[in-house]
PDB file of C-alpha atoms (C1' of nucleotides) in Angstrom:
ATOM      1  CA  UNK A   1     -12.114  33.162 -13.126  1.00  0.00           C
ATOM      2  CA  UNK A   2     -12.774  29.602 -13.844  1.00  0.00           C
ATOM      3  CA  UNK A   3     -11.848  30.102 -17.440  1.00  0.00           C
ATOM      4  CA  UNK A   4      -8.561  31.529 -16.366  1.00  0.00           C
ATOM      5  CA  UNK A   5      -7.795  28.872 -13.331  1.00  0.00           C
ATOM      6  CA  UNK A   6      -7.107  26.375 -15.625  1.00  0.00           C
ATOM      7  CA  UNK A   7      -5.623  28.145 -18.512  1.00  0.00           C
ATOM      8  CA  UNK A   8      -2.863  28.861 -15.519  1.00  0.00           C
ATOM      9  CA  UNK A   9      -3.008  24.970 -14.495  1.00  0.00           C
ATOM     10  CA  UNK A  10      -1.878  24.164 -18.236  1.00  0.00           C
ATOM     11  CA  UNK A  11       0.446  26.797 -18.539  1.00  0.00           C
ATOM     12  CA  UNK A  12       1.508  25.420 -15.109  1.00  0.00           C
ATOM     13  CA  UNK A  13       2.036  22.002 -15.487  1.00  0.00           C
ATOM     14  CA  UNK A  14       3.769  23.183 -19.480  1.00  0.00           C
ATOM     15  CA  UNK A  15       6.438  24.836 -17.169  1.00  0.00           C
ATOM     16  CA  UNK A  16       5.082  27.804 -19.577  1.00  0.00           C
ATOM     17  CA  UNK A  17       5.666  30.543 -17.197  1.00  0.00           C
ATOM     18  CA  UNK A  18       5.605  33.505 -19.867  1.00  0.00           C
ATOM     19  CA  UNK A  19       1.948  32.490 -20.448  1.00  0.00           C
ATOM     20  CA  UNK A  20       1.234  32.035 -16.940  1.00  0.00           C
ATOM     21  CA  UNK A  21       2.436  35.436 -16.743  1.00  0.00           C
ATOM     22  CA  UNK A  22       0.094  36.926 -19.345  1.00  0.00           C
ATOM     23  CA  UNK A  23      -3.007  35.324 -17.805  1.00  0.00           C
ATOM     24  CA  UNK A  24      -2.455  36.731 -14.613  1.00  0.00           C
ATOM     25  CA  UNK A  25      -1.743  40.342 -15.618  1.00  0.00           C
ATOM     26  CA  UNK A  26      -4.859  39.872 -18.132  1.00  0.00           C
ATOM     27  CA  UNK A  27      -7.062  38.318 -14.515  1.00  0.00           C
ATOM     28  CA  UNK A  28      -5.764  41.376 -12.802  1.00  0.00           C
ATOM     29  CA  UNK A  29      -6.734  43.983 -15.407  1.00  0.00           C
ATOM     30  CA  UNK A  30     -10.704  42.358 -15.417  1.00  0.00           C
ATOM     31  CA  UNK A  31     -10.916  42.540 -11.722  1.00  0.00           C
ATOM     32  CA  UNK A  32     -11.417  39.020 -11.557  1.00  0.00           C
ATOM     33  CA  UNK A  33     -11.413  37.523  -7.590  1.00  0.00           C
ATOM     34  CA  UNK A  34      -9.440  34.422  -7.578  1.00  0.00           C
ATOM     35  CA  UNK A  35     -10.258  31.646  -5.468  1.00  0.00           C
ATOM     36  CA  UNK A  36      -9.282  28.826  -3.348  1.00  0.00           C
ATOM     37  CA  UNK A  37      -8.732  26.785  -6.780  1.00  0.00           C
ATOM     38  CA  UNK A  38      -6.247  29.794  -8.436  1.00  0.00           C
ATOM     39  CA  UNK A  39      -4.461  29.765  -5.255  1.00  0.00           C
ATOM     40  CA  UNK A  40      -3.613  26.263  -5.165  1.00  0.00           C
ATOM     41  CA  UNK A  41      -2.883  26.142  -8.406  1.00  0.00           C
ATOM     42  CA  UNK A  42      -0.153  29.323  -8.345  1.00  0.00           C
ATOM     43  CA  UNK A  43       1.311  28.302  -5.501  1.00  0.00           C
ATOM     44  CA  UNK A  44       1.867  24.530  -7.103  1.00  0.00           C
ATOM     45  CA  UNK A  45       3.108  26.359  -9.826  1.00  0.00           C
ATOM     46  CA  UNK A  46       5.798  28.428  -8.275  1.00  0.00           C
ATOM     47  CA  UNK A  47       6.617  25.681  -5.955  1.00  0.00           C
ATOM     48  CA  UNK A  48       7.249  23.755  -8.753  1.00  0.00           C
ATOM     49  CA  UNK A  49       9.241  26.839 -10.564  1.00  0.00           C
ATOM     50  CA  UNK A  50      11.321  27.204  -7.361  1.00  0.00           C
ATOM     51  CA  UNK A  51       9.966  30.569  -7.094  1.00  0.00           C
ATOM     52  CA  UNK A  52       9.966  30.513  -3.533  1.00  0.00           C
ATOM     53  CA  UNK A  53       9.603  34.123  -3.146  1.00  0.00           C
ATOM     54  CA  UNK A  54       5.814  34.502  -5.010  1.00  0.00           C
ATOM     55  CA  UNK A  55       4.896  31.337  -2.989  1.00  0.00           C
ATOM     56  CA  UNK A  56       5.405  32.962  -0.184  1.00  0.00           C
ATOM     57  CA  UNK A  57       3.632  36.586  -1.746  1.00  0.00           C
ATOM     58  CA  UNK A  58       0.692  34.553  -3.482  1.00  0.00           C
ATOM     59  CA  UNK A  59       0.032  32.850   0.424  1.00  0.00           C
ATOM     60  CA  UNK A  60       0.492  35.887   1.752  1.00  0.00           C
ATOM     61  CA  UNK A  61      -2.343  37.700  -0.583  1.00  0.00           C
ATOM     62  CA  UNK A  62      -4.449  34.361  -0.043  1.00  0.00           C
ATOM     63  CA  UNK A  63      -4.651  35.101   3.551  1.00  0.00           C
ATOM     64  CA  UNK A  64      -5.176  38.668   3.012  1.00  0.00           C
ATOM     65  CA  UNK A  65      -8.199  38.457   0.492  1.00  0.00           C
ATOM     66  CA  UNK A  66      -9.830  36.787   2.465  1.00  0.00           C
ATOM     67  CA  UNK A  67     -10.510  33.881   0.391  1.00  0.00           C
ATOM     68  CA  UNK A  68     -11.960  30.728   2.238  1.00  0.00           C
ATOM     69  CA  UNK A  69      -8.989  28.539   2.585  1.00  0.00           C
ATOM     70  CA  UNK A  70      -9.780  24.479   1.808  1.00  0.00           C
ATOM     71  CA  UNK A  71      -7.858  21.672   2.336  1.00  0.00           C
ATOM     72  CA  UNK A  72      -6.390  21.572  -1.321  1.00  0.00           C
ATOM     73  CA  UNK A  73      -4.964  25.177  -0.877  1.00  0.00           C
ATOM     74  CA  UNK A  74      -3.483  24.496   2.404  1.00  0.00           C
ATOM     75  CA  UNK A  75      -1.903  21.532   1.278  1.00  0.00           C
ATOM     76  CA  UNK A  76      -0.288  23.053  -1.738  1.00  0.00           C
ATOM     77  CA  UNK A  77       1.605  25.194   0.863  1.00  0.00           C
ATOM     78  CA  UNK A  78       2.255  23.001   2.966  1.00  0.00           C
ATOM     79  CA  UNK A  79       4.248  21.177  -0.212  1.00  0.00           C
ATOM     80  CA  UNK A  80       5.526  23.913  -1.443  1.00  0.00           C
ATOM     81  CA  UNK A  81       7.395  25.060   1.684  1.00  0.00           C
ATOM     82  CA  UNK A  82       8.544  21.576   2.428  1.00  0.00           C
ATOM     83  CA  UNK A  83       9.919  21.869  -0.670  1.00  0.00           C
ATOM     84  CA  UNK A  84      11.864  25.242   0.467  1.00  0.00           C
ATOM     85  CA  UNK A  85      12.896  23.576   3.445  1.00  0.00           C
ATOM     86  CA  UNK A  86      10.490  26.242   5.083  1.00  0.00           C
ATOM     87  CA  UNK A  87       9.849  23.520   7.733  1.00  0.00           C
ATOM     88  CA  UNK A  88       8.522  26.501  10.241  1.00  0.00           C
ATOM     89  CA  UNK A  89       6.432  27.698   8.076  1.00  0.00           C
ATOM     90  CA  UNK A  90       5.122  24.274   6.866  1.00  0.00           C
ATOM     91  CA  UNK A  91       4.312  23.324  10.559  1.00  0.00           C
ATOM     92  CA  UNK A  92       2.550  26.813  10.871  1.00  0.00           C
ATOM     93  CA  UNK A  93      -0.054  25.988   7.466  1.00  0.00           C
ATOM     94  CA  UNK A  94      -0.239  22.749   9.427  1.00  0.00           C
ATOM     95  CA  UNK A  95      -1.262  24.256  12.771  1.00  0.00           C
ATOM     96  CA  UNK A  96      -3.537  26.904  10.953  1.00  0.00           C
ATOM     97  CA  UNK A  97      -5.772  24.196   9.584  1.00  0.00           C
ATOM     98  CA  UNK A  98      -7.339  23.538  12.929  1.00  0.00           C
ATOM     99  CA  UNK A  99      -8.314  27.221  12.890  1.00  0.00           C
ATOM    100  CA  UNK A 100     -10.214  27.059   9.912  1.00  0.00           C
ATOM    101  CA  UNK A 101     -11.806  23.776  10.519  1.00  0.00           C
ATOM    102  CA  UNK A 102     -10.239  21.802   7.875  1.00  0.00           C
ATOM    103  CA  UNK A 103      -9.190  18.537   8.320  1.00  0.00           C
ATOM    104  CA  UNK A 104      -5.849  17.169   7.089  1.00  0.00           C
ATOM    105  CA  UNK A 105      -6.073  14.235   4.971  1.00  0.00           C
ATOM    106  CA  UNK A 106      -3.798  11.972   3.638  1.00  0.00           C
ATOM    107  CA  UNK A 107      -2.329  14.194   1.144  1.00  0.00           C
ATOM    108  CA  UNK A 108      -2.017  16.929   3.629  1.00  0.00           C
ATOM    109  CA  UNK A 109       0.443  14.217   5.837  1.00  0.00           C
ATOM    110  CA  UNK A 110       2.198  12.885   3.071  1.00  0.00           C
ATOM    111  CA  UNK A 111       2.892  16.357   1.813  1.00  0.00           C
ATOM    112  CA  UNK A 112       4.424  16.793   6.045  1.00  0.00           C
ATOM    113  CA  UNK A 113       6.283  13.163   5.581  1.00  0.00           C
ATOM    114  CA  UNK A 114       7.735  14.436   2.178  1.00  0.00           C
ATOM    115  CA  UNK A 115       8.701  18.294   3.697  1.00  0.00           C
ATOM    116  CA  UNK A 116      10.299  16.495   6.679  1.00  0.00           C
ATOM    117  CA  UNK A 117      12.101  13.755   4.331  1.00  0.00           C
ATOM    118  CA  UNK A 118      13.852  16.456   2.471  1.00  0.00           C
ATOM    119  CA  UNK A 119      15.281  18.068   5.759  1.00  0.00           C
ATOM    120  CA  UNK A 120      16.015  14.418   7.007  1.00  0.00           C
ATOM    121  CA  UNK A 121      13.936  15.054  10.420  1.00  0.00           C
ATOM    122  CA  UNK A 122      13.619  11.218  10.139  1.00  0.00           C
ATOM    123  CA  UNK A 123      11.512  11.388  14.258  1.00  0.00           C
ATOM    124  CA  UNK A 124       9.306  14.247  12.968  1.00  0.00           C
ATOM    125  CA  UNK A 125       8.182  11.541  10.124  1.00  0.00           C
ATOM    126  CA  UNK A 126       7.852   9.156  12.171  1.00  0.00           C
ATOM    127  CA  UNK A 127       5.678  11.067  13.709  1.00  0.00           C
ATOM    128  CA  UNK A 128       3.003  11.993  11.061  1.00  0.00           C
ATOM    129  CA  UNK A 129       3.193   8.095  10.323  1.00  0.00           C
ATOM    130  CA  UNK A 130       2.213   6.983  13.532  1.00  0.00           C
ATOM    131  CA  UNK A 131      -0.279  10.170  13.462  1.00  0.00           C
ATOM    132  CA  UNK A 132      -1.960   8.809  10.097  1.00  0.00           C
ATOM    133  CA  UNK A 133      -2.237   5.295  11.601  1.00  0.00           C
ATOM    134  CA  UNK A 134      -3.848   6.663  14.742  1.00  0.00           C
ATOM    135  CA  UNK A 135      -5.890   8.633  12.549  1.00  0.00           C
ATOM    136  CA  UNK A 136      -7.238   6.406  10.408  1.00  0.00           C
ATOM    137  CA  UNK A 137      -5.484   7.733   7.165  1.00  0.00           C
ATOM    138  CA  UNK A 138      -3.913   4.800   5.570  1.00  0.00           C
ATOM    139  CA  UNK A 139      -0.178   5.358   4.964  1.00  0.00           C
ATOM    140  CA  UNK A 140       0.309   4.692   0.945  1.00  0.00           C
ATOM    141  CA  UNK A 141       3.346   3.998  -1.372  1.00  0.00           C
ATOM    142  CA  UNK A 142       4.180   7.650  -1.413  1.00  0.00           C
ATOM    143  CA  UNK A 143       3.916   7.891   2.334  1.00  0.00           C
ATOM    144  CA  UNK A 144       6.170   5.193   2.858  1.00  0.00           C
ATOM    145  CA  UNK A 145       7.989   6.200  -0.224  1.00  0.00           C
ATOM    146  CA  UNK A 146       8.910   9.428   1.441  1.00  0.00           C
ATOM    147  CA  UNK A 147       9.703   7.669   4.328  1.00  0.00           C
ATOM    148  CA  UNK A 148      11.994   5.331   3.013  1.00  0.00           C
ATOM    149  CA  UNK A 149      13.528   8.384   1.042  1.00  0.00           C
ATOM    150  CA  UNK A 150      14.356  10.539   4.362  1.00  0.00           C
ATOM    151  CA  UNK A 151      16.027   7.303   6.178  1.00  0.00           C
ATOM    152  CA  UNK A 152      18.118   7.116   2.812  1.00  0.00           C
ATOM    153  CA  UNK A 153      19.082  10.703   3.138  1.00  0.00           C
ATOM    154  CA  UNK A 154      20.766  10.297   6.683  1.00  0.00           C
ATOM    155  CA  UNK A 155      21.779   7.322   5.916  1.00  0.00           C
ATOM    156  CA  UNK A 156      19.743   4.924   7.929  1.00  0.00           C
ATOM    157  CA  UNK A 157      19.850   1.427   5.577  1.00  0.00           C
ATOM    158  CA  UNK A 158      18.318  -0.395   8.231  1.00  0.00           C
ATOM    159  CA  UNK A 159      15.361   1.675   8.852  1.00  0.00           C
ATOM    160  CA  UNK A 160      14.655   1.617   5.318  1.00  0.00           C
ATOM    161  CA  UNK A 161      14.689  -1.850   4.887  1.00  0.00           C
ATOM    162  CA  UNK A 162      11.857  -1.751   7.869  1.00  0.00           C
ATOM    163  CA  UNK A 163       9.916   0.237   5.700  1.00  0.00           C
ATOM    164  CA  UNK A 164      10.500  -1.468   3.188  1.00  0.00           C
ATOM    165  CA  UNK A 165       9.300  -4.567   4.984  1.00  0.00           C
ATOM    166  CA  UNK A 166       6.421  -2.870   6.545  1.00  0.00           C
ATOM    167  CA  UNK A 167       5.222  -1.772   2.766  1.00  0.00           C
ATOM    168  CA  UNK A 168       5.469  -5.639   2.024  1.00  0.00           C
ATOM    169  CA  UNK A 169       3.414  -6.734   5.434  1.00  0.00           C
ATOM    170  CA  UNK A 170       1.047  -4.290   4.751  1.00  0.00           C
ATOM    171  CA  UNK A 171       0.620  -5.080   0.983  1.00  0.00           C
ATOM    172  CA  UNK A 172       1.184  -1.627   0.317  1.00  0.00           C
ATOM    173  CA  UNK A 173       2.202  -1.062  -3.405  1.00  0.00           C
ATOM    174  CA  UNK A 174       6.041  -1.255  -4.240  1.00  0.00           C
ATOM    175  CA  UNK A 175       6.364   0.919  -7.391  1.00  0.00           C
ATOM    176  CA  UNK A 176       9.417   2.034 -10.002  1.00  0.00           C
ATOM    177  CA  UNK A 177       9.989   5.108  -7.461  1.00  0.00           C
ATOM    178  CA  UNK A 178      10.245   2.926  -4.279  1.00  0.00           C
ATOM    179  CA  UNK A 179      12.539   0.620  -5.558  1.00  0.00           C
ATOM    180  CA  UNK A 180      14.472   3.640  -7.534  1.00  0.00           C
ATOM    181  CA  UNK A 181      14.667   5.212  -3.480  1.00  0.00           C
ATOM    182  CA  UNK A 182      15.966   2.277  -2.062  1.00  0.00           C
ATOM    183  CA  UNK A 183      18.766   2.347  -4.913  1.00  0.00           C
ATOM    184  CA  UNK A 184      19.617   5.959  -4.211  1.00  0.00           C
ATOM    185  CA  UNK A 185      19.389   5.435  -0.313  1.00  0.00           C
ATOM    186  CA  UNK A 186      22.169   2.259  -0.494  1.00  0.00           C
ATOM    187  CA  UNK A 187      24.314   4.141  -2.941  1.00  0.00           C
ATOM    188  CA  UNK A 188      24.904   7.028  -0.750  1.00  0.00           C
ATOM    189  CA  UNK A 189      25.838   4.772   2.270  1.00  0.00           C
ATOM    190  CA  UNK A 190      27.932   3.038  -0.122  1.00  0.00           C
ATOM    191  CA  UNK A 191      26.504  -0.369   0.330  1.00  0.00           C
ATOM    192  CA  UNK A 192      26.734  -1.609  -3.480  1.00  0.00           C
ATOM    193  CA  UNK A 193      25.735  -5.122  -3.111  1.00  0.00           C
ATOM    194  CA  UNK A 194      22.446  -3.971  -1.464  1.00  0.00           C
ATOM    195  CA  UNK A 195      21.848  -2.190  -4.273  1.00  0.00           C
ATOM    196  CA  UNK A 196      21.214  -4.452  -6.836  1.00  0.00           C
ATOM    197  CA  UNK A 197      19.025  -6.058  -4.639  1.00  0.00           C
ATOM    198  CA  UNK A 198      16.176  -3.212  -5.945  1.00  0.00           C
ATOM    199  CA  UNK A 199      17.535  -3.194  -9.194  1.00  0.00           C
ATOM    200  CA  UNK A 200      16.737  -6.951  -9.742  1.00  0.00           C
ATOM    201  CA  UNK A 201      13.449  -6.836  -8.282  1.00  0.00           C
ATOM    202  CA  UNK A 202      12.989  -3.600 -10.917  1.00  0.00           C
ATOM    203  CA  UNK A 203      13.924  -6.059 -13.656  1.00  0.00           C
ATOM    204  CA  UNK A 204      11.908  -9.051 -12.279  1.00  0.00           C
ATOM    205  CA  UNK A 205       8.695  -7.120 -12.323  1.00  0.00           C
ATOM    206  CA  UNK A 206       8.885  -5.842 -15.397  1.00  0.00           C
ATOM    207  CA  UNK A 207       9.341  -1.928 -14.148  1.00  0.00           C
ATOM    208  CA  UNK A 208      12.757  -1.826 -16.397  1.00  0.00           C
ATOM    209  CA  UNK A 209      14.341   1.089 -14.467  1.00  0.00           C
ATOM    210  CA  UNK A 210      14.238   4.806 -16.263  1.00  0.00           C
ATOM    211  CA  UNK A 211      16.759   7.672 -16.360  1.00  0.00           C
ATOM    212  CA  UNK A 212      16.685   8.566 -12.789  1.00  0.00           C
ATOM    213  CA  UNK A 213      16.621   4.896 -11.340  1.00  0.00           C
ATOM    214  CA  UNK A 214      20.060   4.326 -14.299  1.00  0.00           C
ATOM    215  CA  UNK A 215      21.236   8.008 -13.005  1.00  0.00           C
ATOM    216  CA  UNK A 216      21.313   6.400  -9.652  1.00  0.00           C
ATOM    217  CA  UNK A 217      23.182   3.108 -10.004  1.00  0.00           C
ATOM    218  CA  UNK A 218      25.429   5.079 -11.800  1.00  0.00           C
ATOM    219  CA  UNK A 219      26.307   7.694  -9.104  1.00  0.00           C
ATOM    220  CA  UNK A 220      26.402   4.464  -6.385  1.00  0.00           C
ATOM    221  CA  UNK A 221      28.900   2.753  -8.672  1.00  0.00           C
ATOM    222  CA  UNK A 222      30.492   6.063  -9.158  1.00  0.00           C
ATOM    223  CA  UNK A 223      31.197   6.619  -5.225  1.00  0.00           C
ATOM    224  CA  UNK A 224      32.668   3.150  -4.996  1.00  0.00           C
ATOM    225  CA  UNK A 225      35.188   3.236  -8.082  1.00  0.00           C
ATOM    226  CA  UNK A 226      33.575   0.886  -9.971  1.00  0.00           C
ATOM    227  CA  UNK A 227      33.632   2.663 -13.475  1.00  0.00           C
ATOM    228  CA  UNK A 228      32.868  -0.612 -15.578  1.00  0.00           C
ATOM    229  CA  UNK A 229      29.634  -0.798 -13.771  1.00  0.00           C
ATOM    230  CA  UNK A 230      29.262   2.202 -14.428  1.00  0.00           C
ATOM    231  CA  UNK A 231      29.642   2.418 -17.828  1.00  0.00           C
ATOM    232  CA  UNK A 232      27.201  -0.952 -18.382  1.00  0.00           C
ATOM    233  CA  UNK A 233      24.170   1.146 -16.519  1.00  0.00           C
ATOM    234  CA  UNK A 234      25.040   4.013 -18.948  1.00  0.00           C
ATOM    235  CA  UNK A 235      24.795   1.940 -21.710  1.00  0.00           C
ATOM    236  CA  UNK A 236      21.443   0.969 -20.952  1.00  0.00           C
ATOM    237  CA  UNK A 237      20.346   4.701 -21.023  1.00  0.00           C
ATOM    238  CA  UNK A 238      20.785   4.569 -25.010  1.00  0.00           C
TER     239      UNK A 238
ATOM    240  C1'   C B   1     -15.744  -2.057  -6.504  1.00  0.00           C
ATOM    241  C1'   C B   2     -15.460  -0.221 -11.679  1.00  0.00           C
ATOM    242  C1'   G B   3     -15.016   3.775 -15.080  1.00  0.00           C
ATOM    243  C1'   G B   4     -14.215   8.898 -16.285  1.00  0.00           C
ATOM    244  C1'   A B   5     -11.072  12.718 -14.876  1.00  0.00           C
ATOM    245  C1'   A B   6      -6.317  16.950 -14.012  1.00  0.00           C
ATOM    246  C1'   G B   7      -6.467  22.711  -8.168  1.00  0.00           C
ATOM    247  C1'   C B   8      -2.671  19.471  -3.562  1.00  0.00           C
ATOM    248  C1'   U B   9       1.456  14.518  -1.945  1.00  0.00           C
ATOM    249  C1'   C B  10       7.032  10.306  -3.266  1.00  0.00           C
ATOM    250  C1'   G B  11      12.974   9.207  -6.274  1.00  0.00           C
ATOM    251  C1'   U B  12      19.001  10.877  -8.925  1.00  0.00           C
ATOM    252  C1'   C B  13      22.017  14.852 -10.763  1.00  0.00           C
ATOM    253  C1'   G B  14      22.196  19.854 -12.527  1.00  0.00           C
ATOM    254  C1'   C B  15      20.231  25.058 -13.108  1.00  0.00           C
TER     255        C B  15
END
RNA sequence: CCGGAAGCUCGUCGC
């Protein structure tokens, strides 16, 4: 079963779902008993598939095996129905953790800051921030990166640039994908001028920008009319 | 703290 966990982790993170296929009909057919480390590993995989449907069947046969649930496991649901926009069911993996005596950690909250982020429930992340804090799990770039990313969705500029701030106060890392959020987040509310502001702090350290950073200064330019711009960012997609 | 390492966590658009 080891042998097999991580031939479906490669085939997994290859987006080779044929072979992923294979190896579980072949696990099947040997009676092999998967465990906490398959589980988390199929359900990653499907999440990441969009194959909501077998995340939901392979959590569903997790629970009925009988397998000893961890932290990893329960976390990889967690993700993968924030990912759905299964918020229910993401706060019911959440509330079934107590049961089983595992403790979140800090992935297990910033999978819950990143699930609420993509439904914009900007209070319910506020919530699992202030929760970490309390709870002496340090909030990290992709905490506050998920943060920043919700506030952008609804299109609260102002509480990102708190974020923001607090990342800076706290000497929290400000990475490629922060600064490639804050883009994306002024772009949407159309504030254009703001948005170079990330963009030359990209180019001062050295991160350069890639095709989803470009991808975004070209969709804020694109809302506003400004096809020159535009075409300049495109340019620098070569 | 450093190094090794891969089951889980962050960004655009599309499917």
């Amino acid at each position: 079963i080891f042998h097999f966990t991580k031939l479906l982790q490669v085939a997994g993170q290859a987006e080779d779902y044929h072979s992923a296929e294979k190896f579980m009909l072949e696990l099947h057919r040997r009676g092999l008993k998967l465990n906490s480390h398959t589980f988390s590993s199929l359900i990653s995989m499907y999440s990441r598939a969009g194959m909501v449907d077998k995340v939901v069947e392979t959590h569903t046969k997790m629970k009925e095996t009988g397998v000893k649930p961890d932290v990893v496991a329960m976390n990889a649901c967690i993700t993968a129905y924030g990912r759905a926009l299964m918020i229910c069911k993401m706060e019911q993996v959440f509330a079934e953790m107590h049961g089983h005596g595992i403790d979140p950690n800090q992935i297990t909250m910033n999978a819950m800051v990143g699930g609420y982020a993509k439904a914009g429930m900007t209070s319910e992340m506020a919530r699992c921030y202030r929760a970490m804090v309390k709870g002496k799990l340090r909030p990290d770039t992709m905490t506050s990166n998920a943060i920043i990313s919700g506030k952008g969705k609804v299109g609260k500029t102002f509480e990102m640039d708190i974020m923001f701030r607090k990342m800076q106060d706290r000497t929290v890392d400000i990475n490629l994908i922060t600064l490639s959020i804050m883009i994306d987040g002024y772009g949407k509310a159309k504030k254009i001028s703001e948005m170079g502001r990330p963009y030359n702090e990209m180019q001062e350290k050295g991160l350069g920008g890639d095709l989803v950073t470009l991808s975004s200064m070209i969709a804020g330019y694109g809302r506003n009319g400004m096809i020159g711009e535009m075409e300049k960012m495109f340019m620098k997609m070569t």
